[in-house]
Short mmCIF file of C-alpha atoms in Angstrom, two decimals:
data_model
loop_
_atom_site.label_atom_id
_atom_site.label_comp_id
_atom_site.label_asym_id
_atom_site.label_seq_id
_atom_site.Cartn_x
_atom_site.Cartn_y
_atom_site.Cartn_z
CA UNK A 87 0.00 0.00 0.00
CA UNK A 88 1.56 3.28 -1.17
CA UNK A 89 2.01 5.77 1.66
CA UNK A 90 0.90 9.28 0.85
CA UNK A 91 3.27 12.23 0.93
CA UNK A 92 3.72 15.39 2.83
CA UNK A 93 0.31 18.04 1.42
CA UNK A 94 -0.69 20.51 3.84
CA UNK A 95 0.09 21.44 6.68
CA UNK A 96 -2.23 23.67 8.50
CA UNK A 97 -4.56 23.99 11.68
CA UNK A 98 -7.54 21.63 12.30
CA UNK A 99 -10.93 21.64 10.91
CA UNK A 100 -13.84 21.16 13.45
CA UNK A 101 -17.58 20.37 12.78
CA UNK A 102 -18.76 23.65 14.40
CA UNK A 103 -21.46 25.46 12.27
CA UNK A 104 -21.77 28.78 12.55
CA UNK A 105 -24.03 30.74 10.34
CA UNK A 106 -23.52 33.75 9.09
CA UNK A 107 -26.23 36.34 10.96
CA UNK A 108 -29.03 37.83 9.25
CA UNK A 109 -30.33 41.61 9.04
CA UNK A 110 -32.79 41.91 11.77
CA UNK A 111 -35.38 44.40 9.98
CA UNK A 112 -38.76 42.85 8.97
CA UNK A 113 -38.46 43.83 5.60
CA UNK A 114 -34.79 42.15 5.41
CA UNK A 115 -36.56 39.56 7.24
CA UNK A 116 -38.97 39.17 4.39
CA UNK A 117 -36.39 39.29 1.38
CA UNK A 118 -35.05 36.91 3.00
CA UNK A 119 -38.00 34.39 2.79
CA UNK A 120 -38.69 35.82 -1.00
CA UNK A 121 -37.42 33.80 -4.24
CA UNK A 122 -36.13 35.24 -7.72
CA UNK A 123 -39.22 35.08 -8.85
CA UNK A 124 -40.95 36.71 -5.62
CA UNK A 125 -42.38 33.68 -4.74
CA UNK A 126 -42.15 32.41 -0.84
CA UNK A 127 -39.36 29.73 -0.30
CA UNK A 128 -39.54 26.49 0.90
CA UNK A 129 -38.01 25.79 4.31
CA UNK A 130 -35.45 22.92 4.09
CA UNK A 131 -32.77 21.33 6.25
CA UNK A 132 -29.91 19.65 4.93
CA UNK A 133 -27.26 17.26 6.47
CA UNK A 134 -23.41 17.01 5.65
CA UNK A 135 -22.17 13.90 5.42
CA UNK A 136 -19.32 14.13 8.22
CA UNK A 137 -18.98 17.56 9.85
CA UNK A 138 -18.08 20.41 8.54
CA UNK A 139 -15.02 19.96 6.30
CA UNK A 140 -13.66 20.36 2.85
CA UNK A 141 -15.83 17.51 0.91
CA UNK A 142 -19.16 18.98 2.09
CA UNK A 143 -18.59 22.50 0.92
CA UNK A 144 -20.24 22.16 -2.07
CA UNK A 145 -23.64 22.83 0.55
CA UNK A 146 -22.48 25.97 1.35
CA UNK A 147 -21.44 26.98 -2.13
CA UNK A 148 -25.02 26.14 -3.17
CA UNK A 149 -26.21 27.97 -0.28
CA UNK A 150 -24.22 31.25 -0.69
CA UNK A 151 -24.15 31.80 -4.43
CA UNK A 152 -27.98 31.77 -4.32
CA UNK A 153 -28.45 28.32 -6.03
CA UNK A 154 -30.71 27.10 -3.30
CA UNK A 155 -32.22 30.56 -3.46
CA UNK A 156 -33.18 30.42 -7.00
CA UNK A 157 -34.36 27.01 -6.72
CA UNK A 158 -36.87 28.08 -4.48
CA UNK A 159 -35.25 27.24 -1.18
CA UNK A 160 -34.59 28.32 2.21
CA UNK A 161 -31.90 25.73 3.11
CA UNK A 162 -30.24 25.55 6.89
CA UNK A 163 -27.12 23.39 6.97
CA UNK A 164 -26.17 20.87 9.83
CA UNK A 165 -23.27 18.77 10.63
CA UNK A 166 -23.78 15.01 10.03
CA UNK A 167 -21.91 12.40 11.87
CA UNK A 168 -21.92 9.40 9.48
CA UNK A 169 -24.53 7.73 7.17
CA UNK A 170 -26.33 5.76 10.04
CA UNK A 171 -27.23 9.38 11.84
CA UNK A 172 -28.12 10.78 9.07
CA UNK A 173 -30.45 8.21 8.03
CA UNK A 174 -31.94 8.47 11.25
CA UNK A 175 -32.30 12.02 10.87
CA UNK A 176 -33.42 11.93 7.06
CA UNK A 177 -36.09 9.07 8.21
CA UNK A 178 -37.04 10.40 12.16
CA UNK A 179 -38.24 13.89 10.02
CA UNK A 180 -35.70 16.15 11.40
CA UNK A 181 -33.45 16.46 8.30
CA UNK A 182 -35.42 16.16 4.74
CA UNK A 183 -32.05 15.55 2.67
CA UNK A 184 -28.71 14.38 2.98
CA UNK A 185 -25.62 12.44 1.60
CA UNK A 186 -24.98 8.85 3.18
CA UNK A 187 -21.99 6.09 1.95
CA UNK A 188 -24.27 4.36 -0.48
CA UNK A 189 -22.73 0.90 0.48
CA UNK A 190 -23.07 1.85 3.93
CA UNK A 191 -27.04 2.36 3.46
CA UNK A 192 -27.18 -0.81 1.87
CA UNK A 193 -25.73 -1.96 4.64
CA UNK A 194 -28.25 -0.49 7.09
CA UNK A 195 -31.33 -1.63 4.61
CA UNK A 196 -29.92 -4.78 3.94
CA UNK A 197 -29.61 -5.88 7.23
CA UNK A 198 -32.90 -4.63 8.72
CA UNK A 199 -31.40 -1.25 10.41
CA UNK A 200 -33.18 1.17 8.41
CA UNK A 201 -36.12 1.71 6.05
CA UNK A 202 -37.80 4.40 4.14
CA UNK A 203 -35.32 6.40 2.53
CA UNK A 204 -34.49 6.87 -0.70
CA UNK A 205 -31.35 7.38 -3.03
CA UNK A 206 -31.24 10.38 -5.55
CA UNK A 207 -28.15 10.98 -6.45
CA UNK A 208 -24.62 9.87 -6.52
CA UNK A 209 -22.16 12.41 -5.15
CA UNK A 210 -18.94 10.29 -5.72
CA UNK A 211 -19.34 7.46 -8.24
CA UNK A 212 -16.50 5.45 -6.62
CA UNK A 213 -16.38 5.10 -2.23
CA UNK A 214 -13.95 6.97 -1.10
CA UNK A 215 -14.42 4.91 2.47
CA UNK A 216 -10.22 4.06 3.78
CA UNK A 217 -8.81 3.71 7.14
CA UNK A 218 -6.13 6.63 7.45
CA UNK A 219 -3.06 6.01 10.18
CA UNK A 220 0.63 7.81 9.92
CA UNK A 221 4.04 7.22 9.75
CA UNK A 222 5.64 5.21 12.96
CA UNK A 223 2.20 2.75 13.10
CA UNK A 224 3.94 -0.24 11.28
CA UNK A 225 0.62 -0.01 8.98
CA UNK A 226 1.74 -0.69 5.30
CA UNK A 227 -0.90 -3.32 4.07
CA UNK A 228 -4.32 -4.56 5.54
CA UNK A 229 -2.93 -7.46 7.35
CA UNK A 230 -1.16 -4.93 9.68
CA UNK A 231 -4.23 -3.85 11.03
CA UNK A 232 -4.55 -7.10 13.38
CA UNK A 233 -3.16 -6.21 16.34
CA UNK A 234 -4.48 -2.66 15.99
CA UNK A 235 -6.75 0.15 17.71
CA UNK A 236 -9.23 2.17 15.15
CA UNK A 237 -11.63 4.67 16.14
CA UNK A 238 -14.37 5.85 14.58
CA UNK A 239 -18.53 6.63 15.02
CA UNK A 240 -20.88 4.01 15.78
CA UNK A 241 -22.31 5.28 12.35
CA UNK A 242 -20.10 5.34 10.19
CA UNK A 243 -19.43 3.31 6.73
CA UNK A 244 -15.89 2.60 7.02
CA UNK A 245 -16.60 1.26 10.86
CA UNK A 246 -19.52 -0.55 9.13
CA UNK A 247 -18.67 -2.26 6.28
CA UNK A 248 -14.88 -2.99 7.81
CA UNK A 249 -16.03 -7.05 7.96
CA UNK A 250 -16.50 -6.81 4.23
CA UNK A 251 -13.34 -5.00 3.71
CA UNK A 252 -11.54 -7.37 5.97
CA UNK A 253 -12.67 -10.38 4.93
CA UNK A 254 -12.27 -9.47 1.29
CA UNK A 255 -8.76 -8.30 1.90
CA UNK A 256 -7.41 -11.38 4.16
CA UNK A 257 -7.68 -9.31 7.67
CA UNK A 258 -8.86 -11.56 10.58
CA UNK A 259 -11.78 -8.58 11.64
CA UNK A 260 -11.40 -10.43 15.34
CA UNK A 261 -8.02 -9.09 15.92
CA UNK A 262 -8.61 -5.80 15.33
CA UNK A 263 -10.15 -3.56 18.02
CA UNK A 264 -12.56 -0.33 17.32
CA UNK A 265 -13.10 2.53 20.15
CA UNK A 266 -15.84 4.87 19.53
CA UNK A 267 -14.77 8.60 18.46
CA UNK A 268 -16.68 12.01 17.62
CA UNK A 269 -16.39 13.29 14.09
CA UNK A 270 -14.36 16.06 15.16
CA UNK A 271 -12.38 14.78 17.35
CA UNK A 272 -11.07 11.35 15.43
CA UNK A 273 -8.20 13.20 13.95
CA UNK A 274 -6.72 14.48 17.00
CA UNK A 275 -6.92 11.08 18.57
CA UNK A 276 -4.83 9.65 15.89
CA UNK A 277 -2.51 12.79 15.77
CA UNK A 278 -2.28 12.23 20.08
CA UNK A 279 -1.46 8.27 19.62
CA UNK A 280 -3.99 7.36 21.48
CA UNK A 281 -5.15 4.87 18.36
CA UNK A 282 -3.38 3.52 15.57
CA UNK A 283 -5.88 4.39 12.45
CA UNK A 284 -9.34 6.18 12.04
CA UNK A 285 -12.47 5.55 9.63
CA UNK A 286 -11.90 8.44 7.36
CA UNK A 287 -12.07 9.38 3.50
CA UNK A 288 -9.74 9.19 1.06
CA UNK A 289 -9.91 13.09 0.65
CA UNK A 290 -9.09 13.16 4.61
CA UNK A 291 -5.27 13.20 3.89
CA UNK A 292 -4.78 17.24 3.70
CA UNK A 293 -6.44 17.21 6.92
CA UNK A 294 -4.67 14.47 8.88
CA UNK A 295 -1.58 15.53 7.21
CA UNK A 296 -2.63 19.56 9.22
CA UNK A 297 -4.14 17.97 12.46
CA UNK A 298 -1.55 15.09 13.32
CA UNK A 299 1.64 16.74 11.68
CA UNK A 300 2.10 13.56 10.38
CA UNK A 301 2.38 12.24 7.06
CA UNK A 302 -0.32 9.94 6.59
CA UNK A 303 -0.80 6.29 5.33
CA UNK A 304 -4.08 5.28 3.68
CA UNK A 305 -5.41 1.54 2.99
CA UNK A 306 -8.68 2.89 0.71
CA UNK A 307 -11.25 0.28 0.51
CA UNK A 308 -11.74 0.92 -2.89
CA UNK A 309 -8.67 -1.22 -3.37
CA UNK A 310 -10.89 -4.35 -2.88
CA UNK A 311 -14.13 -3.11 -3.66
CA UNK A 312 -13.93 -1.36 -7.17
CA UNK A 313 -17.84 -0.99 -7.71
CA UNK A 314 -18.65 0.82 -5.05
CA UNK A 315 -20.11 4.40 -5.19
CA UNK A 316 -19.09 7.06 -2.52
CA UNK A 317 -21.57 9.54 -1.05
CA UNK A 318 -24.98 9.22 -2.50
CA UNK A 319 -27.87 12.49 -1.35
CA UNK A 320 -31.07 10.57 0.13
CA UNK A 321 -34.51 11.62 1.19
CA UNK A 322 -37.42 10.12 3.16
CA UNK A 323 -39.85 7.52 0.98
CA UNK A 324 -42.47 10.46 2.22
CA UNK A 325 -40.91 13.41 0.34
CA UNK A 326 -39.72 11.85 -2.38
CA UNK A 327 -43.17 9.74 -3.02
CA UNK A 328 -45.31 13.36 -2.05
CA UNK A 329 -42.94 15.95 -3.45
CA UNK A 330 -41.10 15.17 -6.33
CA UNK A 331 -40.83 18.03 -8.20
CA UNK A 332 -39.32 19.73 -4.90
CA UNK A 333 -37.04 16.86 -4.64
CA UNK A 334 -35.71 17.27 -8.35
CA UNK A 335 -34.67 20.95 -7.92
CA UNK A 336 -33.26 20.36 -4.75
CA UNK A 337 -30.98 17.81 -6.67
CA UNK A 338 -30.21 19.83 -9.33
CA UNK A 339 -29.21 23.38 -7.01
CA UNK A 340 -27.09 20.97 -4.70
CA UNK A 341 -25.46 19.46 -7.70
CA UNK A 342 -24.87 22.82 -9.15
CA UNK A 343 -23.15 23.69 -6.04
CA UNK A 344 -20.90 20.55 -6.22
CA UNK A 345 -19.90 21.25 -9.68
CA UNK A 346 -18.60 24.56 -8.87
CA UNK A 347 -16.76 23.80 -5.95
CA UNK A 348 -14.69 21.51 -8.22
CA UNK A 349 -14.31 23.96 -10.09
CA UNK A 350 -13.41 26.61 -8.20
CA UNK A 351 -12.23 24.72 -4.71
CA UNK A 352 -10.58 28.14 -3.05
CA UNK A 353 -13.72 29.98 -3.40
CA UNK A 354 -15.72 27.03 -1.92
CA UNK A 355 -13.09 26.98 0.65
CA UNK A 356 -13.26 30.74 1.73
CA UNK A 357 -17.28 30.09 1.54
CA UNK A 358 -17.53 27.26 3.88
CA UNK A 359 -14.61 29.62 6.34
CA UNK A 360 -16.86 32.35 6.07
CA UNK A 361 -19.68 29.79 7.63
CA UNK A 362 -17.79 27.67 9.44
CA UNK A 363 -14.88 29.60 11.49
CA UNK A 364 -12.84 26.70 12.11
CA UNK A 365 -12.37 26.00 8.87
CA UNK A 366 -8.41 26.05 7.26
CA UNK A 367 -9.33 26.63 3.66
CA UNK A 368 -6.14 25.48 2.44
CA UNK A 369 -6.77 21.86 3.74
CA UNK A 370 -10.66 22.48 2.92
CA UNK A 371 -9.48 23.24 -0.63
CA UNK A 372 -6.89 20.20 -0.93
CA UNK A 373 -9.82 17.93 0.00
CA UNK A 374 -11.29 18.79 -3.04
CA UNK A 375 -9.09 18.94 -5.49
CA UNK A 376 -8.90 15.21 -4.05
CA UNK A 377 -12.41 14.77 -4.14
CA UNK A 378 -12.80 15.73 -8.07
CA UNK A 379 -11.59 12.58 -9.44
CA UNK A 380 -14.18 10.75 -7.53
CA UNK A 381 -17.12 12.47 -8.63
CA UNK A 382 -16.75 11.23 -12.15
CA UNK A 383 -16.43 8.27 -13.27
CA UNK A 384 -15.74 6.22 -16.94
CA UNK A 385 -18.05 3.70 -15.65
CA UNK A 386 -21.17 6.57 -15.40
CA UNK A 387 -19.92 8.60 -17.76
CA UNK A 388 -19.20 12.35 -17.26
CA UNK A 389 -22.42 13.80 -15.82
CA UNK A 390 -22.72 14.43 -12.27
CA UNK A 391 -24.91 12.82 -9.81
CA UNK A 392 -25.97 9.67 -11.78
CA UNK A 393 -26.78 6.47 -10.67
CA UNK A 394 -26.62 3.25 -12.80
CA UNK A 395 -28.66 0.50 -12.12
CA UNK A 396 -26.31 -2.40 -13.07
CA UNK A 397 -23.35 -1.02 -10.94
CA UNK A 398 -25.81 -0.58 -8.14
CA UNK A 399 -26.19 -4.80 -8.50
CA UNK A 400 -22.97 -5.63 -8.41
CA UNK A 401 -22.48 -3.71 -5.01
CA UNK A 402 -25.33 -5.72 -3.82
CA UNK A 403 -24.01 -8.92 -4.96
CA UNK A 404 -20.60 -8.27 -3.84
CA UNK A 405 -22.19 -7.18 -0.20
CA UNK A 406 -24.31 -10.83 -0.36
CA UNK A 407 -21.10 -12.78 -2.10
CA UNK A 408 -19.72 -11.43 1.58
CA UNK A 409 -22.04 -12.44 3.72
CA UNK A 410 -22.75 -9.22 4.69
CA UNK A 411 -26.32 -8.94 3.73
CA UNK A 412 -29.34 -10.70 5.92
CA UNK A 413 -32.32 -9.50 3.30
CA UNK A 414 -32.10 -9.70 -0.65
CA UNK A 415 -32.07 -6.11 -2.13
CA UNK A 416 -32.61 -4.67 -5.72
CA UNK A 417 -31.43 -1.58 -6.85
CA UNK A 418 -34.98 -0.41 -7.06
CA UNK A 419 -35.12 -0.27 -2.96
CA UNK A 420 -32.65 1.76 -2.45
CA UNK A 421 -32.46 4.11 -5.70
CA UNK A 422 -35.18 6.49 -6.87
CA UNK A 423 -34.47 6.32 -10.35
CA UNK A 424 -37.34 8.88 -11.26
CA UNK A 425 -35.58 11.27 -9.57
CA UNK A 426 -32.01 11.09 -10.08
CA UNK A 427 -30.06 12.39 -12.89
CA UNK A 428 -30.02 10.41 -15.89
CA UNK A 429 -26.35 9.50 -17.92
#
């Protein structure tokens, strides 16, 4: 497993949200509420993935260059903490969108854990789920992980799917032990020793490399599980079965949003720092220049936010192949295709 070299090296990035104030007069107030088209907007609250770093900015980008706006929306932005919470948020009614590890809700669904949401678009067509440690670990391969401490959330994909990783990349899953860790605070724990690897995404690196003053090693799990998608944005069965109009230009601002933060990953940097104070926009911006090549793919072509049917299978059937799976699933149960962006 290659080791990663030396990228940024700059202060931590925390999941603290803090939104930027508005003006306090009624008719600011009621502006504020008002679309292009003077119509009133729709109230919606959106979930990042993981926190508040780099690979979710595209939410605030969306949010701040009036994409939301024009789509008709008044969208507030909160921290996720891993695909199982935000499923449970998404599902429970207290979130009405968000983007989950699409093997990691397959996962949940699969194994009776969760119902009633939906898929509507891919984020990342490949997972970018890895488990991140640093130099002076003696972690070069997955079979070095026996022996070892990782910490991650009790929600999260890369903690969740680790059996399948394991088994599918010789690692006896038994000899490995995992300690339960905040979103924002995983990073420090591996930069303080106090484990030997974290759940974290590929795109993680800049950050690690900034928090742990480390160089970091990464064992990505698309390694042994090429079919995979990443981050997938999911609604309730409820909205998308009663609103799906709404639900389609939702899609299409957010994607908008994550389109030009590729494209312009500085500005989507300084955006989420102007949101988030915490935020080092240098690392922010690293993650995604990482992040870019993941959100296309040559197996879904160019367009962004598609999801393909027969790749969709083949995660399944690599999931059941693995035992990892208690109910048959189709594509069809987890994926709206009605909704989502078509190659």
């Amino acid at each position: 497993m290659r080791r990663l070299t030396r990228t940024v090296a700059a202060a931590a990035l925390a999941t603290a949200l803090a939104l930027v104030a508005g003006c306090s007069g009624d008719s600011d107030k009621s502006a504020d509420t008002k679309n292009a088209a003077g119509g009133t907007l729709e109230k919606v609250t959106y979930l990042t993935s993981f926190g508040n770093f780099g690979r979710d900015s595209y939410a605030w980008v969306a949010k701040e260059k009036g994409f939301f706006k024009d789509a008709g929306f008044d969208v507030e932005i909160k921290p996720g903490q891993g695909t199982g919470d935000v499923i449970k948020l998404v599902t429970g009614g207290q979130a009405d969108f968000g983007p989950i590890d699409l093997t990691g809700g397959l996962l949940q669904m699969g194994n009776g854990q969760a119902k009633d949401f939906v898929a509507v678009a891919a984020i990342q067509q490949r997972t970018m789920a890895a488990i991140v440690s640093v130099e002076g670990k003696n972690i070069a391969t997955p079979k070095d992980l026996e022996g070892k401490k990782l910490a991650d959330t009790p929600f999260s994909v890369v903690r969740n799917l680790f059996p399948t990783y394991a088994r599918l990349a010789g690692v006896d899953a038994s000899k490995v032990t995992w300690v339960n860790g905040e979103a924002a605070g995983l990073i420090g724990m591996l930069g303080a020793g106090s484990v030997d690897g974290i759940g974290q995404f590929v795109v993680g690196q800049p950050t690690v490399q900034a928090v742990a003053k480390k160089t970091p090693v990464v064992l990505p799990y698309s390694n042994v599980m090429q079919d995979l998608y990443g981050n997938a944005l999911i609604t309730s069965t409820k909205i998308a079965k009663e609103k799906p109009e709404m639900v389609k230009r939702f899609v299409a601002a957010l994607l908008k949003g994550l389109e030009y933060a590729l494209e312009h990953p500085q500005e989507a940097a300084d955006l989420l720092k102007k949101n988030v104070d915490a935020t080092n926009p240098t690392a922010a911006a690293a993650e995604l220049q990482l992040m870019a090549a993941y959100v296309r793919s040559s197996n879904s072509g160019t367009a962004i936010g598609t999801l393909d049917s027969g790749r969709v299978a083949k995660s399944i059937a690599l999931l059941q192949g693995a035992g990892a799976l208690k109910q048959n699933l189709t594509p069809d149960q987890i994926i709206d295709f009605n909704l989502a962006p078509k190659a």
